[in-house]
Amino acid sequence: MNPLVIPIIFVAMFIQSLAGFGSALIAMPLLLLILPPDVARPLFVLVGQTAGLMFMFEYRKEWQFTDIRWLLLGSLIAVPIGTWVANAMTEDMFMLVLGIILIGYASYALSGVHLPELKGLWGSFFGFCSGVLHSAYNVGGPPLVMYNSTQDWEARRFKGNTQAIFFVMGFFVIYEHIRAGNMSLPVFQNYLLMTPTMLIALLLGFRLEKYIKQAIFRKMVLVLLMIIGLNLLRGVIFG
């Protein structure tokens, strides 16, 4: 068990509860610095699914199936593909692609570019991209945030719909890890170590959510993602 997982998960889940996204984008690159991918990937799926129970309760009145049905369809089709992609990569390639994803998404979000309103099968496309990234890297948030930002949803409905997709997807990703034999003793040991911290971070974030200026906080998160992504690329390229 590595005690460094505690502060990593605290920061990641605190950010998730405030911003509605970002826990995996923050946690995964940091966990990969101290844990091998075959431990970090299934570990964060378990953490995310446990957190998902709290999110589903917190936003139980906000999320709506009609909002996310196309996203769900695309994402669930893509989960096995994401598993295959991750298993086919070397560790350096895994880290390199993750760094590119972080930099690309942070650059897009900070640029101020806005997509037009998207409907129907566009939801399946963005859901498919999210499913591949979530299964491979646990970072399926960017496509969902990009699509959901084009919808006329207030903040809590946005968060509720996003979390509902992750919660359903999570069961399928867990199944893929079980099928691949990734649910090992180190995974469960680290999971038990970080669970209390995760719960405290989420509860604290839920209570502070209404006092935080969301626009400023999200920009701070995006800058942090950019820094983490650049650091990942530096580590892979320059060793």
Coordinates of N, CA and C in Angstrom, one line a residue:
M1 N 0.8 -1.2 0.0 CA 0.0 0.0 0.0 C 0.9 1.2 0.0
N2 N 0.5 2.2 -0.8 CA 1.3 3.5 -0.9 C 0.5 4.6 -0.2
P3 N 1.0 5.2 0.8 CA 0.3 6.3 1.5 C 0.1 7.5 0.7
L4 N 0.8 7.7 -0.4 CA 0.7 8.9 -1.2 C -0.7 8.9 -2.0
V5 N -1.4 7.7 -2.0 CA -2.7 7.7 -2.6 C -3.7 8.6 -1.9
I6 N -3.4 8.8 -0.6 CA -4.4 9.5 0.3 C -4.5 11.0 -0.2
P7 N -3.4 11.8 -0.2 CA -3.6 13.2 -0.7 C -4.0 13.3 -2.1
I8 N -3.6 12.3 -3.0 CA -4.0 12.4 -4.4 C -5.5 12.3 -4.5
I9 N -6.1 11.3 -3.8 CA -7.5 11.1 -3.9 C -8.3 12.2 -3.2
F10 N -7.7 12.7 -2.1 CA -8.4 13.8 -1.5 C -8.6 15.0 -2.4
V11 N -7.5 15.4 -3.0 CA -7.5 16.6 -3.9 C -8.4 16.3 -5.1
A12 N -8.3 15.1 -5.7 CA -9.1 14.7 -6.9 C -10.6 14.8 -6.6
M13 N -11.0 14.2 -5.5 CA -12.4 14.1 -5.2 C -13.0 15.4 -4.7
F14 N -12.2 16.2 -4.0 CA -12.6 17.5 -3.6 C -12.9 18.4 -4.9
I15 N -12.0 18.3 -5.9 CA -12.2 19.0 -7.1 C -13.4 18.5 -7.8
Q16 N -13.6 17.2 -7.9 CA -14.8 16.6 -8.5 C -16.1 17.1 -7.9
S17 N -16.2 17.2 -6.6 CA -17.4 17.6 -5.9 C -17.7 19.1 -6.2
L18 N -16.7 19.9 -6.4 CA -16.9 21.3 -6.6 C -17.1 21.6 -8.1
A19 N -16.3 21.1 -9.0 CA -16.4 21.4 -10.4 C -17.3 20.5 -11.2
G20 N -17.6 19.3 -10.7 CA -18.4 18.4 -11.4 C -17.6 17.5 -12.4
F21 N -16.3 17.7 -12.5 CA -15.5 16.9 -13.4 C -14.1 17.0 -12.8
G22 N -13.2 16.2 -13.4 CA -11.8 16.4 -13.1 C -11.1 15.4 -12.2
S23 N -11.8 14.6 -11.5 CA -11.2 13.7 -10.5 C -10.2 12.7 -11.1
A24 N -10.6 12.1 -12.2 CA -9.7 11.1 -12.9 C -8.6 11.9 -13.6
L25 N -8.9 13.0 -14.2 CA -7.9 13.8 -14.9 C -6.8 14.2 -14.0
I26 N -7.1 14.5 -12.7 CA -6.1 14.9 -11.7 C -5.5 13.6 -11.2
A27 N -6.3 12.6 -10.8 CA -5.7 11.5 -10.0 C -4.9 10.5 -10.9
M28 N -5.4 10.2 -12.1 CA -4.8 9.1 -12.9 C -3.3 9.4 -13.2
P29 N -2.9 10.6 -13.7 CA -1.5 10.8 -14.0 C -0.6 10.8 -12.7
L30 N -1.2 11.2 -11.6 CA -0.4 11.2 -10.3 C -0.3 9.8 -9.8
L31 N -1.4 9.0 -9.9 CA -1.4 7.6 -9.4 C -0.4 6.8 -10.2
L32 N -0.3 7.1 -11.5 CA 0.6 6.4 -12.4 C 2.1 6.6 -12.1
L33 N 2.3 7.7 -11.3 CA 3.7 8.0 -10.9 C 4.1 7.1 -9.7
I34 N 3.2 6.5 -9.0 CA 3.5 5.7 -7.8 C 3.0 4.3 -7.9
L35 N 2.1 4.0 -8.9 CA 1.5 2.7 -9.0 C 1.6 2.2 -10.5
P36 N 1.8 1.0 -10.8 CA 1.7 0.5 -12.2 C 0.3 0.6 -12.8
P37 N 0.2 0.8 -14.1 CA -1.1 0.9 -14.7 C -2.1 -0.1 -14.4
D38 N -1.7 -1.4 -14.2 CA -2.6 -2.5 -14.0 C -3.1 -2.5 -12.5
V39 N -2.6 -1.6 -11.7 CA -3.1 -1.3 -10.4 C -3.9 0.0 -10.4
A40 N -3.3 1.0 -11.0 CA -4.0 2.4 -10.9 C -5.3 2.4 -11.7
R41 N -5.4 1.7 -12.8 CA -6.6 1.7 -13.6 C -7.8 1.1 -12.8
P42 N -7.7 -0.2 -12.4 CA -8.9 -0.7 -11.7 C -9.1 -0.1 -10.3
L43 N -8.0 0.4 -9.7 CA -8.2 1.1 -8.4 C -9.1 2.3 -8.5
F44 N -8.8 3.1 -9.5 CA -9.6 4.4 -9.6 C -11.0 4.1 -10.1
V45 N -11.2 3.0 -10.8 CA -12.6 2.6 -11.2 C -13.4 2.3 -9.9
L46 N -12.8 1.6 -9.0 CA -13.5 1.3 -7.8 C -13.8 2.5 -7.0
V47 N -12.7 3.4 -6.9 CA -12.9 4.6 -6.2 C -14.0 5.5 -6.8
G48 N -14.0 5.6 -8.1 CA -15.0 6.4 -8.8 C -16.4 5.9 -8.7
Q49 N -16.5 4.5 -8.7 CA -17.8 3.9 -8.5 C -18.4 4.1 -7.1
T50 N -17.5 4.1 -6.1 CA -17.9 4.3 -4.7 C -18.4 5.8 -4.6
A51 N -17.6 6.7 -5.1 CA -18.0 8.1 -5.1 C -19.2 8.3 -5.9
G52 N -19.4 7.5 -7.0 CA -20.6 7.6 -7.8 C -21.9 7.4 -7.0
L53 N -21.9 6.5 -6.0 CA -23.0 6.3 -5.2 C -23.4 7.6 -4.4
M54 N -22.4 8.3 -4.0 CA -22.7 9.6 -3.3 C -23.2 10.7 -4.3
F55 N -22.6 10.7 -5.4 CA -23.0 11.7 -6.4 C -24.4 11.4 -6.9
M56 N -24.8 10.1 -7.1 CA -26.1 9.8 -7.5 C -27.2 10.2 -6.5
F57 N -26.8 10.1 -5.2 CA -27.7 10.5 -4.1 C -27.8 12.0 -4.1
E58 N -26.6 12.7 -4.2 CA -26.6 14.1 -4.1 C -27.4 14.8 -5.3
Y59 N -27.3 14.2 -6.5 CA -28.0 14.8 -7.6 C -29.2 14.0 -8.1
R60 N -29.8 13.2 -7.2 CA -30.8 12.3 -7.6 C -32.0 13.0 -8.2
K61 N -32.3 14.3 -8.0 CA -33.4 15.0 -8.5 C -33.1 15.7 -9.8
E62 N -31.8 15.8 -10.1 CA -31.3 16.6 -11.3 C -31.1 15.8 -12.6
W63 N -30.6 14.6 -12.5 CA -30.3 13.9 -13.7 C -31.5 13.3 -14.4
Q64 N -31.5 13.3 -15.7 CA -32.7 12.8 -16.5 C -32.2 11.9 -17.6
F65 N -32.9 10.7 -17.6 CA -32.5 9.7 -18.6 C -32.6 10.2 -20.0
T66 N -33.7 11.0 -20.3 CA -33.9 11.4 -21.7 C -32.7 12.3 -22.1
D67 N -32.0 13.0 -21.2 CA -30.9 13.8 -21.5 C -29.7 13.0 -22.0
I68 N -29.5 11.8 -21.4 CA -28.3 11.1 -21.6 C -28.4 9.8 -22.3
R69 N -29.5 9.4 -22.9 CA -29.7 8.1 -23.4 C -28.8 7.9 -24.6
W70 N -28.6 8.9 -25.5 CA -27.6 8.7 -26.6 C -26.2 8.6 -26.2
L71 N -25.9 9.4 -25.2 CA -24.5 9.3 -24.6 C -24.2 8.0 -24.0
L72 N -25.2 7.4 -23.3 CA -25.0 6.1 -22.7 C -24.8 5.0 -23.8
L73 N -25.6 5.1 -24.8 CA -25.5 4.1 -25.9 C -24.1 4.0 -26.4
G74 N -23.6 5.2 -26.8 CA -22.3 5.2 -27.4 C -21.2 4.8 -26.4
S75 N -21.3 5.2 -25.2 CA -20.3 4.9 -24.2 C -20.2 3.4 -23.9
L76 N -21.3 2.8 -23.8 CA -21.3 1.3 -23.4 C -20.8 0.5 -24.6
I77 N -21.1 0.9 -25.8 CA -20.5 0.2 -27.0 C -19.0 0.3 -26.9
A78 N -18.5 1.4 -26.5 CA -17.0 1.7 -26.6 C -16.2 1.0 -25.5
V79 N -16.8 0.7 -24.4 CA -16.0 0.2 -23.2 C -15.0 -1.0 -23.6
P80 N -15.5 -2.0 -24.3 CA -14.5 -3.1 -24.6 C -13.4 -2.6 -25.5
I81 N -13.7 -1.7 -26.3 CA -12.6 -1.1 -27.2 C -11.6 -0.4 -26.4
G82 N -12.0 0.4 -25.4 CA -11.0 1.0 -24.6 C -10.1 0.1 -23.8
T83 N -10.7 -1.0 -23.4 CA -9.9 -2.0 -22.7 C -8.8 -2.6 -23.6
W84 N -9.2 -2.9 -24.8 CA -8.3 -3.4 -25.8 C -7.1 -2.4 -26.1
V85 N -7.5 -1.2 -26.2 CA -6.5 -0.1 -26.5 C -5.5 0.0 -25.3
A86 N -6.0 0.0 -24.1 CA -5.1 0.1 -23.0 C -4.1 -1.1 -22.9
N87 N -4.7 -2.3 -23.1 CA -3.8 -3.5 -23.0 C -2.8 -3.6 -24.1
A88 N -3.0 -2.9 -25.2 CA -2.1 -3.0 -26.3 C -0.9 -2.0 -26.2
M89 N -1.0 -1.1 -25.2 CA 0.0 0.0 -25.1 C 1.1 -0.4 -24.1
T90 N 2.3 0.1 -24.4 CA 3.4 0.0 -23.4 C 3.1 1.1 -22.3
E91 N 3.8 1.0 -21.2 CA 3.6 2.0 -20.1 C 4.0 3.4 -20.6
D92 N 5.1 3.6 -21.3 CA 5.5 4.9 -21.8 C 4.5 5.5 -22.8
M93 N 4.0 4.6 -23.7 CA 2.9 5.1 -24.6 C 1.7 5.4 -23.9
F94 N 1.3 4.7 -22.9 CA 0.1 5.0 -22.0 C 0.2 6.4 -21.4
M95 N 1.4 6.7 -20.8 CA 1.6 7.9 -20.2 C 1.6 9.1 -21.2
L96 N 2.2 8.8 -22.4 CA 2.3 9.8 -23.4 C 1.0 10.2 -23.9
V97 N 0.1 9.2 -24.2 CA -1.2 9.5 -24.7 C -2.1 10.3 -23.6
L98 N -1.9 9.8 -22.4 CA -2.6 10.5 -21.3 C -2.2 12.0 -21.2
G99 N -0.9 12.2 -21.3 CA -0.5 13.6 -21.3 C -1.1 14.4 -22.4
I100 N -1.1 13.9 -23.6 CA -1.7 14.6 -24.8 C -3.2 14.9 -24.6
I101 N -3.9 13.9 -24.0 CA -5.3 14.1 -23.7 C -5.5 15.3 -22.8
L102 N -4.7 15.3 -21.7 CA -4.8 16.4 -20.7 C -4.5 17.8 -21.3
I103 N -3.4 17.8 -22.1 CA -3.1 19.1 -22.7 C -4.1 19.5 -23.7
G104 N -4.6 18.6 -24.5 CA -5.5 18.9 -25.6 C -6.8 19.4 -25.0
Y105 N -7.3 18.7 -23.9 CA -8.6 19.2 -23.4 C -8.5 20.5 -22.7
A106 N -7.4 20.7 -21.9 CA -7.2 21.9 -21.2 C -7.1 23.1 -22.2
S107 N -6.4 22.9 -23.3 CA -6.2 23.9 -24.3 C -7.5 24.3 -24.9
Y108 N -8.3 23.3 -25.2 CA -9.7 23.5 -25.8 C -10.5 24.3 -24.8
A109 N -10.6 23.9 -23.6 CA -11.5 24.5 -22.6 C -11.0 25.9 -22.3
L110 N -9.7 26.2 -22.2 CA -9.2 27.5 -21.9 C -9.3 28.5 -23.1
S111 N -9.4 27.9 -24.3 CA -9.5 28.7 -25.5 C -10.8 29.6 -25.6
G112 N -11.8 29.1 -24.9 CA -13.1 29.8 -25.0 C -13.9 29.4 -26.2
V113 N -13.4 28.4 -27.0 CA -14.2 28.0 -28.2 C -15.5 27.2 -27.7
H114 N -16.6 27.5 -28.3 CA -17.9 26.9 -27.9 C -18.4 26.1 -29.1
L115 N -18.8 24.9 -28.9 CA -19.5 24.1 -29.9 C -20.9 24.5 -30.0
P116 N -21.5 24.4 -31.2 CA -23.0 24.7 -31.3 C -23.8 23.6 -30.5
E117 N -25.0 23.8 -30.3 CA -25.9 22.9 -29.7 C -25.9 21.6 -30.5
L118 N -25.7 20.4 -29.8 CA -25.6 19.1 -30.4 C -26.7 18.2 -29.9
K119 N -27.3 17.4 -30.8 CA -28.4 16.6 -30.4 C -28.2 15.2 -31.0
G120 N -29.1 14.3 -30.6 CA -29.2 13.0 -31.2 C -28.0 12.2 -31.3
L121 N -27.6 11.7 -32.5 CA -26.5 10.8 -32.7 C -25.1 11.5 -32.4
W122 N -25.1 12.8 -32.3 CA -23.9 13.5 -31.8 C -23.6 13.0 -30.4
G123 N -24.7 12.8 -29.6 CA -24.5 12.3 -28.3 C -23.8 10.9 -28.3
S124 N -24.2 10.0 -29.2 CA -23.6 8.7 -29.3 C -22.1 8.8 -29.6
F125 N -21.8 9.8 -30.5 CA -20.4 10.0 -30.9 C -19.5 10.4 -29.7
F126 N -20.0 11.4 -29.0 CA -19.2 11.9 -27.8 C -19.2 10.8 -26.7
G127 N -20.4 10.1 -26.6 CA -20.4 9.0 -25.6 C -19.4 7.9 -26.0
F128 N -19.3 7.6 -27.3 CA -18.3 6.6 -27.7 C -16.9 7.0 -27.3
C129 N -16.6 8.3 -27.6 CA -15.2 8.8 -27.3 C -15.0 8.7 -25.8
S130 N -16.0 9.0 -25.0 CA -15.9 9.0 -23.6 C -15.7 7.5 -23.1
G131 N -16.5 6.6 -23.7 CA -16.4 5.2 -23.3 C -15.0 4.6 -23.5
V132 N -14.4 5.0 -24.6 CA -13.0 4.5 -24.9 C -12.0 5.1 -23.9
L133 N -12.1 6.4 -23.7 CA -11.2 7.0 -22.7 C -11.4 6.6 -21.3
H134 N -12.7 6.3 -20.9 CA -12.9 5.9 -19.6 C -12.5 4.5 -19.3
S135 N -12.7 3.6 -20.3 CA -12.2 2.3 -20.1 C -10.7 2.1 -20.1
A136 N -10.1 2.9 -21.0 CA -8.6 2.8 -21.1 C -7.9 3.6 -20.1
Y137 N -8.4 4.8 -19.7 CA -7.6 5.7 -18.9 C -8.4 6.2 -17.6
N138 N -9.7 5.9 -17.5 CA -10.5 6.4 -16.5 C -10.7 7.9 -16.7
V139 N -10.5 8.5 -17.9 CA -10.6 9.9 -18.1 C -11.6 10.2 -19.2
G140 N -12.8 9.6 -19.0 CA -13.9 9.8 -20.0 C -14.6 11.2 -19.9
G141 N -14.1 12.0 -19.0 CA -14.8 13.3 -18.8 C -14.8 14.3 -19.9
P142 N -13.7 14.5 -20.6 CA -13.6 15.6 -21.6 C -14.7 15.5 -22.7
P143 N -14.9 14.3 -23.3 CA -16.0 14.3 -24.3 C -17.4 14.6 -23.7
L144 N -17.6 14.1 -22.5 CA -18.9 14.4 -21.9 C -19.1 15.9 -21.6
V145 N -18.0 16.5 -21.0 CA -18.1 17.9 -20.7 C -18.3 18.7 -21.9
M146 N -17.6 18.4 -23.0 CA -17.7 19.1 -24.3 C -19.1 19.0 -24.8
Y147 N -19.7 17.8 -24.8 CA -21.1 17.7 -25.3 C -22.1 18.3 -24.4
N148 N -22.0 18.0 -23.1 CA -22.9 18.5 -22.1 C -22.9 20.1 -22.0
S149 N -21.8 20.7 -22.3 CA -21.7 22.1 -22.3 C -22.5 22.8 -23.4
T150 N -22.9 22.0 -24.4 CA -23.7 22.6 -25.5 C -25.2 22.5 -25.2
Q151 N -25.5 21.9 -24.1 CA -26.9 21.7 -23.7 C -27.3 22.8 -22.8
D152 N -28.6 23.1 -22.8 CA -29.1 24.2 -22.0 C -29.5 23.7 -20.6
W153 N -28.5 23.3 -19.8 CA -28.7 22.7 -18.5 C -28.1 23.6 -17.5
E154 N -28.8 23.8 -16.4 CA -28.2 24.5 -15.3 C -27.1 23.6 -14.6
A155 N -26.4 24.2 -13.6 CA -25.1 23.6 -13.1 C -25.4 22.2 -12.5
R156 N -26.4 22.1 -11.7 CA -26.6 20.8 -11.0 C -27.2 19.8 -11.9
R157 N -28.0 20.1 -12.9 CA -28.4 19.2 -13.9 C -27.2 18.7 -14.8
F158 N -26.3 19.6 -15.1 CA -25.1 19.3 -15.8 C -24.3 18.2 -15.0
K159 N -24.1 18.5 -13.7 CA -23.3 17.6 -12.9 C -24.0 16.2 -12.7
G160 N -25.4 16.3 -12.5 CA -26.1 15.1 -12.3 C -26.1 14.2 -13.5
N161 N -26.3 14.7 -14.7 CA -26.3 13.9 -15.9 C -24.9 13.4 -16.2
T162 N -23.9 14.1 -16.0 CA -22.5 13.7 -16.2 C -22.2 12.5 -15.2
Q163 N -22.5 12.7 -14.0 CA -22.3 11.6 -13.0 C -23.1 10.3 -13.3
A164 N -24.3 10.5 -13.8 CA -25.1 9.3 -14.0 C -24.5 8.5 -15.1
I165 N -23.9 9.1 -16.2 CA -23.3 8.4 -17.2 C -22.0 7.6 -16.7
F166 N -21.2 8.3 -15.9 CA -20.1 7.6 -15.3 C -20.5 6.5 -14.4
F167 N -21.5 6.6 -13.7 CA -22.0 5.6 -12.8 C -22.4 4.3 -13.5
V168 N -23.1 4.5 -14.6 CA -23.5 3.3 -15.4 C -22.3 2.7 -16.1
M169 N -21.5 3.5 -16.7 CA -20.3 3.0 -17.4 C -19.4 2.3 -16.4
G170 N -19.3 2.8 -15.2 CA -18.4 2.2 -14.2 C -18.6 0.7 -14.0
F171 N -19.9 0.2 -14.0 CA -20.1 -1.2 -13.8 C -19.5 -2.0 -15.0
F172 N -19.6 -1.5 -16.2 CA -19.1 -2.2 -17.4 C -17.6 -2.2 -17.4
V173 N -17.0 -1.1 -16.9 CA -15.5 -1.0 -16.9 C -15.0 -2.0 -15.8
I174 N -15.7 -2.0 -14.7 CA -15.3 -3.0 -13.6 C -15.4 -4.4 -14.1
Y175 N -16.4 -4.7 -14.8 CA -16.5 -6.1 -15.4 C -15.3 -6.4 -16.3
E176 N -14.9 -5.4 -17.1 CA -13.8 -5.6 -18.0 C -12.5 -5.9 -17.2
H177 N -12.3 -5.2 -16.1 CA -11.1 -5.4 -15.3 C -11.2 -6.8 -14.6
I178 N -12.4 -7.2 -14.2 CA -12.5 -8.5 -13.6 C -12.2 -9.6 -14.6
R179 N -12.7 -9.4 -15.8 CA -12.5 -10.4 -16.9 C -11.0 -10.5 -17.3
A180 N -10.3 -9.3 -17.2 CA -8.9 -9.3 -17.5 C -8.0 -9.7 -16.3
G181 N -8.6 -10.0 -15.1 CA -7.8 -10.4 -14.0 C -7.1 -9.3 -13.3
N182 N -7.5 -8.0 -13.4 CA -6.8 -6.9 -12.9 C -7.2 -6.6 -11.4
M183 N -8.2 -7.2 -10.9 CA -8.7 -6.9 -9.5 C -7.8 -7.7 -8.5
S184 N -6.6 -7.2 -8.3 CA -5.6 -7.9 -7.5 C -5.6 -7.4 -6.1
L185 N -4.9 -8.1 -5.2 CA -4.8 -7.7 -3.8 C -4.3 -6.3 -3.6
P186 N -3.2 -5.8 -4.4 CA -2.8 -4.4 -4.2 C -3.9 -3.4 -4.5
V187 N -4.7 -3.8 -5.5 CA -5.9 -2.9 -5.9 C -6.8 -2.7 -4.7
F188 N -7.2 -3.8 -4.0 CA -8.1 -3.7 -2.9 C -7.4 -3.1 -1.7
Q189 N -6.2 -3.4 -1.5 CA -5.5 -2.8 -0.3 C -5.4 -1.2 -0.4
N190 N -5.1 -0.7 -1.6 CA -5.1 0.7 -1.8 C -6.5 1.3 -1.8
Y191 N -7.4 0.6 -2.3 CA -8.8 1.0 -2.2 C -9.3 1.2 -0.8
L192 N -9.0 0.3 0.1 CA -9.4 0.4 1.5 C -8.7 1.5 2.2
L193 N -7.4 1.8 1.7 CA -6.7 2.9 2.3 C -7.2 4.2 2.0
M194 N -7.7 4.4 0.8 CA -8.1 5.7 0.3 C -9.6 6.0 0.5
T195 N -10.4 5.0 0.8 CA -11.9 5.2 0.8 C -12.3 6.2 1.9
P196 N -11.8 6.2 3.1 CA -12.2 7.2 4.1 C -11.9 8.6 3.7
T197 N -10.7 8.8 3.1 CA -10.3 10.1 2.6 C -11.2 10.6 1.5
M198 N -11.6 9.7 0.6 CA -12.5 10.0 -0.5 C -13.8 10.5 0.0
L199 N -14.4 9.9 1.0 CA -15.7 10.2 1.6 C -15.6 11.6 2.2
I200 N -14.5 11.9 3.0 CA -14.4 13.2 3.6 C -14.3 14.3 2.6
A201 N -13.5 14.1 1.5 CA -13.3 15.1 0.5 C -14.6 15.4 -0.2
L202 N -15.4 14.4 -0.5 CA -16.7 14.6 -1.2 C -17.7 15.4 -0.3
L203 N -17.8 15.0 0.9 CA -18.7 15.7 1.8 C -18.3 17.1 2.0
L204 N -17.0 17.4 2.1 CA -16.5 18.7 2.3 C -16.8 19.5 1.0
G205 N -16.6 18.9 -0.1 CA -16.9 19.6 -1.4 C -18.3 20.0 -1.6
F206 N -19.2 19.0 -1.2 CA -20.6 19.3 -1.4 C -21.1 20.4 -0.5
R207 N -20.5 20.6 0.7 CA -20.9 21.6 1.6 C -20.3 23.0 1.1
L208 N -19.2 23.0 0.5 CA -18.6 24.3 0.0 C -19.0 24.7 -1.4
E209 N -19.7 23.8 -2.1 CA -20.0 24.0 -3.5 C -20.6 25.4 -3.7
K210 N -21.6 25.8 -2.9 CA -22.4 27.0 -3.1 C -21.6 28.2 -2.9
Y211 N -20.4 28.1 -2.2 CA -19.6 29.3 -1.9 C -18.5 29.6 -2.9
I212 N -18.4 28.7 -3.9 CA -17.3 28.7 -4.8 C -17.8 29.3 -6.2
K213 N -17.0 30.3 -6.7 CA -17.3 30.8 -8.0 C -16.8 29.8 -9.1
Q214 N -17.8 29.1 -9.7 CA -17.5 28.0 -10.6 C -16.6 28.3 -11.7
A215 N -16.8 29.5 -12.4 CA -16.1 29.8 -13.6 C -14.6 29.9 -13.2
I216 N -14.3 30.6 -12.2 CA -12.9 30.8 -11.7 C -12.3 29.5 -11.3
F217 N -13.0 28.7 -10.6 CA -12.5 27.4 -10.1 C -12.2 26.5 -11.2
R218 N -13.1 26.4 -12.2 CA -12.8 25.5 -13.4 C -11.6 26.0 -14.1
K219 N -11.4 27.2 -14.3 CA -10.1 27.7 -15.0 C -8.9 27.3 -14.2
M220 N -9.0 27.3 -12.9 CA -7.8 26.9 -12.1 C -7.6 25.4 -12.3
V221 N -8.7 24.6 -12.3 CA -8.5 23.2 -12.6 C -7.9 22.9 -13.9
L222 N -8.3 23.6 -15.0 CA -7.8 23.4 -16.3 C -6.3 23.8 -16.4
V223 N -5.9 24.8 -15.7 CA -4.5 25.2 -15.7 C -3.7 24.1 -15.0
L224 N -4.2 23.5 -13.9 CA -3.6 22.4 -13.3 C -3.5 21.2 -14.2
L225 N -4.5 20.9 -14.9 CA -4.5 19.8 -15.9 C -3.4 20.0 -16.9
M226 N -3.3 21.2 -17.4 CA -2.2 21.6 -18.4 C -0.8 21.3 -17.8
I227 N -0.6 21.7 -16.6 CA 0.7 21.5 -16.0 C 1.0 20.0 -15.8
I228 N 0.0 19.2 -15.4 CA 0.2 17.8 -15.2 C 0.5 17.1 -16.5
G229 N -0.3 17.5 -17.6 CA -0.1 16.9 -18.9 C 1.3 17.2 -19.4
L230 N 1.8 18.5 -19.3 CA 3.1 18.8 -19.7 C 4.2 18.1 -19.0
N231 N 4.0 17.8 -17.7 CA 4.9 17.1 -16.9 C 5.0 15.6 -17.3
L232 N 3.8 15.1 -17.7 CA 3.8 13.7 -18.2 C 4.6 13.6 -19.5
L233 N 4.4 14.5 -20.4 CA 5.1 14.5 -21.7 C 6.6 14.7 -21.4
R234 N 7.0 15.6 -20.5 CA 8.4 15.8 -20.2 C 9.0 14.5 -19.7
G235 N 8.3 13.8 -18.8 CA 8.8 12.6 -18.2 C 9.1 11.5 -19.2
V236 N 8.1 11.4 -20.2 CA 8.3 10.3 -21.2 C 9.3 10.7 -22.2
I237 N 9.3 11.9 -22.7 CA 10.3 12.3 -23.7 C 11.7 12.4 -23.2
F238 N 11.9 13.0 -22.1 CA 13.2 13.3 -21.6 C 13.7 12.3 -20.5
G239 N 12.7 11.4 -20.1 CA 13.1 10.4 -19.1 C 13.2 10.9 -17.7

